[in-house]
Every structure is written in C-alpha cells, then in structure tokens.
Coordinates of C-alpha atoms in Angstrom, one line a residue:
Chain Y
M120 CA 90.1 106.9 116.3
R121 CA 91.3 103.4 115.9
Q122 CA 93.5 101.4 118.2
R123 CA 97.2 101.7 117.4
F124 CA 97.8 98.3 115.8
C125 CA 96.5 94.8 116.1
F126 CA 99.9 93.3 116.5
H127 CA 102.6 94.1 119.0
K128 CA 105.2 96.4 117.4
S129 CA 108.2 94.1 117.9
N130 CA 106.6 91.4 115.8
S131 CA 106.2 93.5 112.7
G132 CA 109.7 92.7 111.4
D133 CA 108.9 89.0 111.6
I134 CA 105.6 89.5 109.8
A135 CA 107.4 91.5 107.1
R136 CA 109.9 88.7 106.6
G137 CA 107.2 86.0 106.3
R138 CA 105.2 88.0 103.8
L139 CA 108.3 88.8 101.7
K140 CA 109.4 85.1 101.4
L141 CA 106.0 84.2 100.0
L142 CA 106.0 87.2 97.7
L143 CA 109.4 86.5 96.2
V144 CA 108.5 82.8 95.4
S145 CA 105.3 83.7 93.6
D146 CA 107.1 86.6 91.7
K147 CA 109.8 84.2 90.5
A148 CA 107.3 81.6 89.4
R149 CA 105.3 84.5 87.7
V150 CA 102.1 83.3 89.3
N151 CA 99.6 85.4 91.2
P152 CA 99.6 84.5 94.9
G153 CA 95.8 84.4 95.0
L154 CA 95.9 81.5 92.5
L155 CA 97.7 79.4 95.2
N156 CA 94.8 80.1 97.5
L157 CA 92.3 79.0 94.9
I158 CA 94.2 75.8 94.3
R159 CA 94.5 75.2 98.1
E160 CA 90.7 75.6 98.5
D161 CA 90.0 73.3 95.5
M162 CA 92.4 70.6 96.7
L163 CA 91.0 70.8 100.2
G164 CA 87.5 70.3 98.8
V165 CA 88.5 67.2 96.9
L166 CA 90.4 65.7 99.8
S167 CA 87.7 66.4 102.3
R168 CA 85.4 64.0 100.3
Y169 CA 87.8 61.1 101.4
A170 CA 89.4 62.2 104.6
E171 CA 89.3 64.6 107.5
V172 CA 92.1 67.1 106.8
D173 CA 93.9 69.1 109.5
S174 CA 93.3 72.3 107.6
L175 CA 95.2 74.5 110.2
N176 CA 98.5 72.7 109.5
L177 CA 98.3 72.2 105.8
D178 CA 101.0 73.7 103.7
I179 CA 100.9 74.6 100.0
R180 CA 103.7 76.4 98.3
L181 CA 105.6 76.9 95.1
V182 CA 109.2 75.9 95.1
R183 CA 111.8 75.9 92.3
M184 CA 113.4 72.7 91.4
E185 CA 116.1 71.5 88.9
T186 CA 114.5 69.2 86.4
A187 CA 116.1 67.0 83.7
G188 CA 115.5 68.6 80.3
A189 CA 114.9 72.1 81.6
R190 CA 117.7 74.6 81.4
E191 CA 116.6 76.5 84.6
P192 CA 114.7 75.5 87.7
V193 CA 111.0 75.1 87.1
P194 CA 108.2 76.0 89.6
V195 CA 106.9 72.9 91.4
L196 CA 103.7 72.9 93.5
S197 CA 104.4 71.3 96.8
A198 CA 101.5 70.5 99.1
T199 CA 101.2 68.8 102.4
F200 CA 97.8 67.9 103.7
P201 CA 97.9 66.3 107.2
I202 CA 95.1 63.8 107.5
R203 CA 93.4 63.1 110.8
T204 CA 91.3 60.1 109.6
F205 CA 90.2 58.6 106.4
T206 CA 86.4 58.7 106.3
K207 CA 84.7 55.5 105.3
R208 CA 83.1 55.9 101.9
K209 CA 79.6 54.7 101.4
E210 CA 80.4 51.8 99.1
E211 CA 82.9 50.4 101.7
C212 CA 80.1 50.1 104.3
F213 CA 78.6 47.1 102.7
Chain Z
M286 CA 80.3 113.6 91.9
S287 CA 82.9 111.0 91.5
E288 CA 86.5 112.1 91.3
V289 CA 89.6 110.6 89.7
M290 CA 92.8 111.6 91.6
V291 CA 96.3 110.6 90.7
I292 CA 99.1 110.4 93.3
T293 CA 102.4 111.2 91.7
S294 CA 105.8 112.6 92.5
G295 CA 108.4 112.2 89.8
K296 CA 111.1 111.0 92.2
G297 CA 110.8 107.5 93.5
G298 CA 110.9 106.5 97.2
V299 CA 109.1 109.6 98.6
G300 CA 106.0 107.8 99.7
K301 CA 103.6 107.7 96.8
T302 CA 102.3 104.2 97.5
T303 CA 102.0 104.7 101.3
T304 CA 100.2 108.0 100.7
A305 CA 97.8 106.3 98.2
A306 CA 97.1 103.5 100.6
N307 CA 96.4 105.8 103.5
I308 CA 94.3 108.3 101.6
G309 CA 92.3 105.6 100.0
T310 CA 91.7 103.9 103.3
G311 CA 90.9 107.2 105.1
L312 CA 88.4 108.3 102.4
A313 CA 86.7 104.9 102.9
Y314 CA 86.6 105.5 106.7
L315 CA 84.8 108.8 105.9
G316 CA 82.1 106.7 104.2
Y317 CA 83.0 107.2 100.5
S318 CA 83.2 104.3 98.1
V319 CA 86.8 104.1 97.0
V320 CA 88.9 102.2 94.5
L321 CA 92.7 102.2 94.5
I322 CA 94.4 101.5 91.2
D323 CA 98.1 100.5 91.1
T324 CA 99.3 101.7 87.8
D325 CA 103.0 100.7 88.3
I326 CA 103.0 97.8 85.8
G327 CA 105.9 95.5 86.4
L328 CA 106.7 96.8 89.9
R329 CA 103.4 96.5 91.8
N330 CA 103.5 97.4 95.5
L331 CA 100.2 98.9 96.5
D332 CA 98.9 95.3 97.1
V333 CA 101.6 94.7 99.7
V334 CA 101.1 98.0 101.5
M335 CA 97.4 97.2 101.7
G336 CA 98.2 93.6 102.8
L337 CA 96.1 92.2 100.0
E338 CA 98.9 90.4 98.0
N339 CA 97.6 86.9 98.6
R340 CA 94.2 87.7 97.0
I341 CA 95.4 88.7 93.6
I342 CA 94.0 86.6 90.7
Y343 CA 93.4 89.1 88.0
N344 CA 95.1 92.5 87.4
L345 CA 94.9 95.9 85.6
V346 CA 96.3 94.5 82.4
D347 CA 93.8 91.5 82.4
V348 CA 91.0 94.1 82.6
V349 CA 92.4 96.3 79.8
E350 CA 93.0 93.3 77.6
G351 CA 89.6 91.9 78.3
N352 CA 90.7 88.7 80.0
C353 CA 88.3 89.3 82.8
R354 CA 85.6 91.8 83.8
I355 CA 86.5 94.7 86.1
K356 CA 84.5 93.2 89.0
Q357 CA 86.5 90.0 88.9
A358 CA 89.8 91.9 89.3
L359 CA 88.7 94.2 92.1
I360 CA 89.9 93.0 95.5
R361 CA 87.8 94.0 98.5
D362 CA 89.8 95.4 101.4
K363 CA 90.2 93.3 104.6
R364 CA 88.5 95.8 106.8
C365 CA 86.6 98.4 104.7
P366 CA 83.7 96.9 102.7
N367 CA 83.6 100.1 100.6
L368 CA 87.3 100.0 99.6
Y369 CA 88.6 98.1 96.7
L370 CA 92.0 97.5 95.1
L371 CA 92.7 97.0 91.4
P372 CA 96.3 95.5 91.5
S373 CA 98.9 96.0 88.8
A374 CA 100.5 93.3 86.7
Q375 CA 103.9 92.1 87.9
T376 CA 105.0 90.3 84.8
R377 CA 104.3 92.9 82.1
D378 CA 105.7 96.4 81.4
K379 CA 104.3 99.9 81.0
S380 CA 103.7 99.5 77.3
A381 CA 100.9 96.9 78.1
V382 CA 98.5 99.8 78.6
N383 CA 98.0 103.1 76.8
P384 CA 96.5 106.4 78.1
E385 CA 93.2 105.9 76.1
Q386 CA 92.6 102.6 77.8
M387 CA 93.3 104.0 81.2
K388 CA 90.9 106.9 80.6
K389 CA 88.2 104.4 79.6
L390 CA 88.9 102.3 82.7
T391 CA 88.6 105.2 85.1
D392 CA 85.5 106.5 83.4
D393 CA 83.9 103.1 83.7
L394 CA 84.6 103.1 87.4
R395 CA 83.0 106.5 87.9
D396 CA 79.6 104.8 88.0
E397 CA 80.5 102.7 91.0
F398 CA 82.9 104.8 93.1
D399 CA 83.1 108.2 94.7
Y400 CA 86.9 108.3 94.5
I401 CA 89.1 106.6 92.0
L402 CA 92.7 106.9 93.2
L403 CA 95.6 106.1 90.9
D404 CA 99.0 105.3 92.4
C405 CA 101.5 106.5 89.7
P406 CA 104.9 105.0 89.0
A407 CA 108.1 107.1 89.5
G408 CA 109.4 108.8 86.4
I409 CA 107.8 110.9 83.6
E410 CA 107.6 108.2 80.9
Q411 CA 104.6 106.1 79.7
G412 CA 103.6 104.9 83.2
F413 CA 103.2 108.5 84.3
Q414 CA 101.3 109.4 81.1
N415 CA 99.0 106.4 81.6
A416 CA 98.3 107.3 85.2
I417 CA 97.4 111.0 84.6
A418 CA 95.3 110.3 81.5
G419 CA 91.9 110.0 83.2
A420 CA 92.6 112.1 86.3
D421 CA 90.6 115.2 87.3
R422 CA 93.1 116.2 90.0
A423 CA 96.6 115.4 91.2
L424 CA 98.3 115.0 94.6
V425 CA 102.0 115.5 94.2
V426 CA 104.0 113.9 97.0
T427 CA 107.4 115.3 97.9
T428 CA 109.9 115.2 100.8
P429 CA 111.8 118.3 102.1
E430 CA 114.9 117.4 100.1
V431 CA 116.3 119.3 97.2
S432 CA 116.1 116.4 94.7
A433 CA 112.5 115.5 95.6
I434 CA 111.4 119.1 95.4
R435 CA 113.1 119.7 92.1
D436 CA 111.4 116.6 90.6
A437 CA 108.0 117.8 92.1
D438 CA 108.5 121.1 90.4
R439 CA 109.0 119.3 87.0
I440 CA 106.0 117.1 87.6
I441 CA 103.8 120.1 88.5
G442 CA 104.9 121.7 85.2
L443 CA 104.0 118.5 83.2
L444 CA 100.6 118.3 85.0
E445 CA 99.8 121.9 84.2
A446 CA 100.8 121.4 80.6
A447 CA 98.5 118.4 80.5
G448 CA 95.6 120.6 81.7
M449 CA 95.2 119.1 85.2
Q450 CA 92.5 121.1 86.9
E451 CA 93.6 120.8 90.5
I452 CA 97.1 120.1 91.9
D453 CA 97.8 119.8 95.6
L454 CA 101.0 119.0 97.4
V455 CA 101.7 116.5 100.2
V456 CA 105.0 117.2 102.1
N457 CA 106.1 113.8 103.5
R458 CA 108.7 112.7 106.0
I459 CA 109.0 116.0 107.9
R460 CA 111.2 115.8 110.9
M461 CA 110.4 118.6 113.2
D462 CA 113.6 118.2 115.3
M463 CA 115.6 118.8 112.2
V464 CA 113.5 121.7 111.1
R465 CA 113.9 123.3 114.5
R466 CA 117.7 122.9 114.2
G467 CA 117.6 124.5 110.8
D468 CA 118.8 121.3 109.1
M469 CA 115.6 120.6 107.1
M470 CA 113.4 122.8 105.0
S471 CA 110.0 123.5 106.7
V472 CA 106.6 123.0 105.1
E473 CA 106.4 126.8 104.7
D474 CA 109.8 126.7 102.8
V475 CA 108.5 124.0 100.4
S476 CA 105.2 125.9 99.9
E477 CA 107.0 129.1 99.1
I478 CA 109.4 127.4 96.6
L479 CA 106.8 125.4 94.7
A480 CA 103.9 128.0 94.9
I481 CA 101.2 125.4 95.1
N482 CA 98.5 124.6 97.6
I483 CA 99.7 122.3 100.5
I484 CA 97.0 119.8 101.3
G485 CA 99.0 118.3 104.2
A486 CA 102.3 117.4 105.8
V487 CA 103.1 114.0 107.2
P488 CA 105.8 113.5 109.9
D489 CA 108.6 111.0 109.5
D490 CA 107.1 108.4 111.8
E491 CA 108.5 104.9 112.6
D492 CA 104.9 103.7 112.8
I493 CA 104.8 103.9 109.0
V494 CA 107.4 101.2 108.9
V495 CA 105.4 99.0 111.3
S496 CA 102.3 99.6 109.3
A497 CA 104.0 98.6 106.0
N498 CA 105.4 95.5 107.7
Q499 CA 101.9 94.5 108.7
G500 CA 100.2 95.5 105.5
E501 CA 97.8 97.8 107.4
P502 CA 97.5 101.5 106.5
L503 CA 97.8 103.5 109.7
V504 CA 95.4 106.3 108.8
D505 CA 93.2 107.3 111.7
T506 CA 95.2 105.4 114.3
E507 CA 96.4 107.4 117.3
T508 CA 99.8 108.1 115.7
M509 CA 101.0 111.4 114.4
A510 CA 101.2 110.1 110.8
G511 CA 97.8 108.5 111.1
Q512 CA 96.2 111.8 112.2
A513 CA 98.1 113.7 109.5
Y514 CA 96.8 111.3 106.8
M515 CA 93.2 111.6 108.2
N516 CA 93.4 115.4 108.0
I517 CA 94.5 115.1 104.4
C518 CA 91.6 112.9 103.6
R519 CA 89.2 115.4 105.1
R520 CA 90.8 118.2 103.0
V521 CA 90.6 116.1 99.9
A522 CA 86.9 115.7 100.5
G523 CA 86.5 119.5 100.8
E524 CA 86.5 120.0 104.6
A525 CA 88.5 123.0 106.0
V526 CA 90.9 121.4 108.5
P527 CA 93.8 123.5 109.9
L528 CA 97.3 122.2 109.4
M529 CA 98.3 120.2 112.6
D530 CA 101.3 120.9 114.8
L531 CA 103.7 118.2 114.0
D532 CA 105.9 118.9 117.0
P533 CA 105.5 115.9 119.3
R534 CA 107.0 117.7 122.3
K535 CA 104.3 119.2 124.4
G536 CA 105.9 120.4 127.7
I537 CA 105.8 124.1 128.5
L538 CA 109.5 124.1 129.6
I539 CA 110.6 122.7 126.2
R540 CA 108.5 125.3 124.4
I541 CA 110.1 128.1 126.4
S542 CA 113.6 126.7 125.8
S543 CA 113.0 126.4 122.1
F544 CA 111.6 130.0 122.1
L545 CA 114.7 131.2 123.9
K546 CA 117.0 129.3 121.5
R547 CA 115.3 131.0 118.6
A548 CA 115.6 134.5 120.1

C-alpha cells in the first residue's frame, strides 16, 4: 500500500488554486499548456548560450492584453529569465 | 488479451473521470500496460485529475485527423511507466470525431496495451456514441441518488441495445452513516433496482477532493476510497475479491449500539 499523499492535506487547496489559474489562461488562449513548456525549454537553451540563467526563478506565462487594432484582448507571451552572469563569448576573448 | 473498457454514467458529476483515473492507475499498479483516453471533446478533465495538464502537446483529435502519430500524443504518467494518457481536445466539439474513427483508434492501441480505458462524456449524444463504439465492456458509474440511478438504467439499456458484451456497475459516493440512518439507498438497494453486477462500491471520502486538488489518483493509498478502487481494479482483472465493509467505525460498543438500534 502506498503512503497517504506526498503533500500535507491542508496545502491541497492552494495547489488546486495554482493549477487552476494556469489552466484557465491556457484555455482562454486556446493553447496547449505543454506548448509553453516546450517554448520555455527552447528559450532557456538559446539564452544559456550567452548567459547563466537562474532557471529556478524563471517565469513564462501567457497573459491577455488589449492591443490597438484588435477587438478583444490577444494572448501575449510574457517571459522573465533572471540572469546570474553573462558568459564571455569566445570572440570577445581576443 | 487486451480489453477496451468504457466508463460511462449518463448523468454528469457522479465521478466518471475520477473512477477512470483511479482504475487506470490501479490496473497499472497491478502490472498491466494501460492507456486512458479522454473522449470528452471540448470539456477535457482527465488530464487535470491525473495531474498531467502541463504536458499536453497533441490530443485525440490531432491523432484522428492525422496531425500527429498516436505515440506523439500519448503522455506517460508521472509515476507509472506503464500508464499513458491520450488527452482530449479542448477547443473542438464532439462532432470532430465519429464512432468509426474511435473504433479504429482503440483497435490500433490493442497491440500496445492490455487495457484501453475510455472516459465517456455525460449524456447520450454523439460523445457517448463515440466512446462506446470500440468498447468490449462497460463500467457504469452511479451514485445512490434517484436521478443518477434513473440515468444509469437508461444507459444500461442503450449499452445492451448496442450489443455491449459485459456491463458492470460502480456505486460511488456511498455514505454509510446515512445508509445506517435509512437516509440513503444501500449498495444492495441499487443492485436490486438495476439488476446488474456490482463490481464495487466507493465511499464518499474527503480524500478524493485532496487527491483531485493535487492531481494524484488515490488508488491503493491507505484510504477507504483508495482501497475500494484497488479492489475494483482486481475485480476488473478477473480476481474474486469480496465487497469490503465501508463502515469506518470499528469499535465493538458502536457495533452493539447500532445492532440494538436496528432491532
């Protein structure tokens, strides 16, 4: 038999709220949530070529924003990649 | 020996998706290779109950329309390597798929999996017809309420008319304290009214809510509902497991007092 649950019971409402917020945004934007993960990994890969990224604190999300010319809010990809240091690129070493 | 099983109910909100998630996970714990298919196009939820919503790239409609291969759309479970989910599409409707396509899909999956479980949408319209098209057997989920049992009876009739070979009943959300007071129909009452094999009864357990919040099925945990679901899995797989006592009260004094009350 398995242990009861990994998390403490009283936290499960908070977990539910967090999951739900993410779900509703991706539902409204009509995008699969897994796609955001793919974009996140790809962007992280690109940025890592130039800088040391604090991957624990990075944030990528879809938000909805009013835009000139669009009748209703459009989905906007918002990403924050905290950078520890910019790594020196080879050509700059000379 | 692979088997296609549809989990259905007619009425919404009786616990189809929770039952599908727990039975799928439980069968995987028993060592079978299992795929869970969410057939509720437009209102997908099985991914959330399984806690796999953030891994969805492709879905059932993508597979049927040929936008991707089946393997690309299958999501491996977080803990069971022999359990997969084929999520539904959220931005389409039931008419995106027809029964022939569903039958072909489930038949294709027979080569890879021991159990193919279909989580059926509520209602008796096209979503239901799609879900039952390729199924060998059906689990009908009901609760001990007049409306749910009435709908279960209608569904059983439709399944029989469609030539379903094997139909079993899961009685969900039993509250033994209410049954004892005579304020809720018992499992036996439901069995007598519907005249169908009862494959298990699941108590109304607050752990189910916690498990759904976390996106982790509770089958096989040390909870009443977890044990009830595990017993159902064993029975689905053909083991003879006696129906468990859902009464959480164990003390001898309480048993005597309830015996005296009944007398």
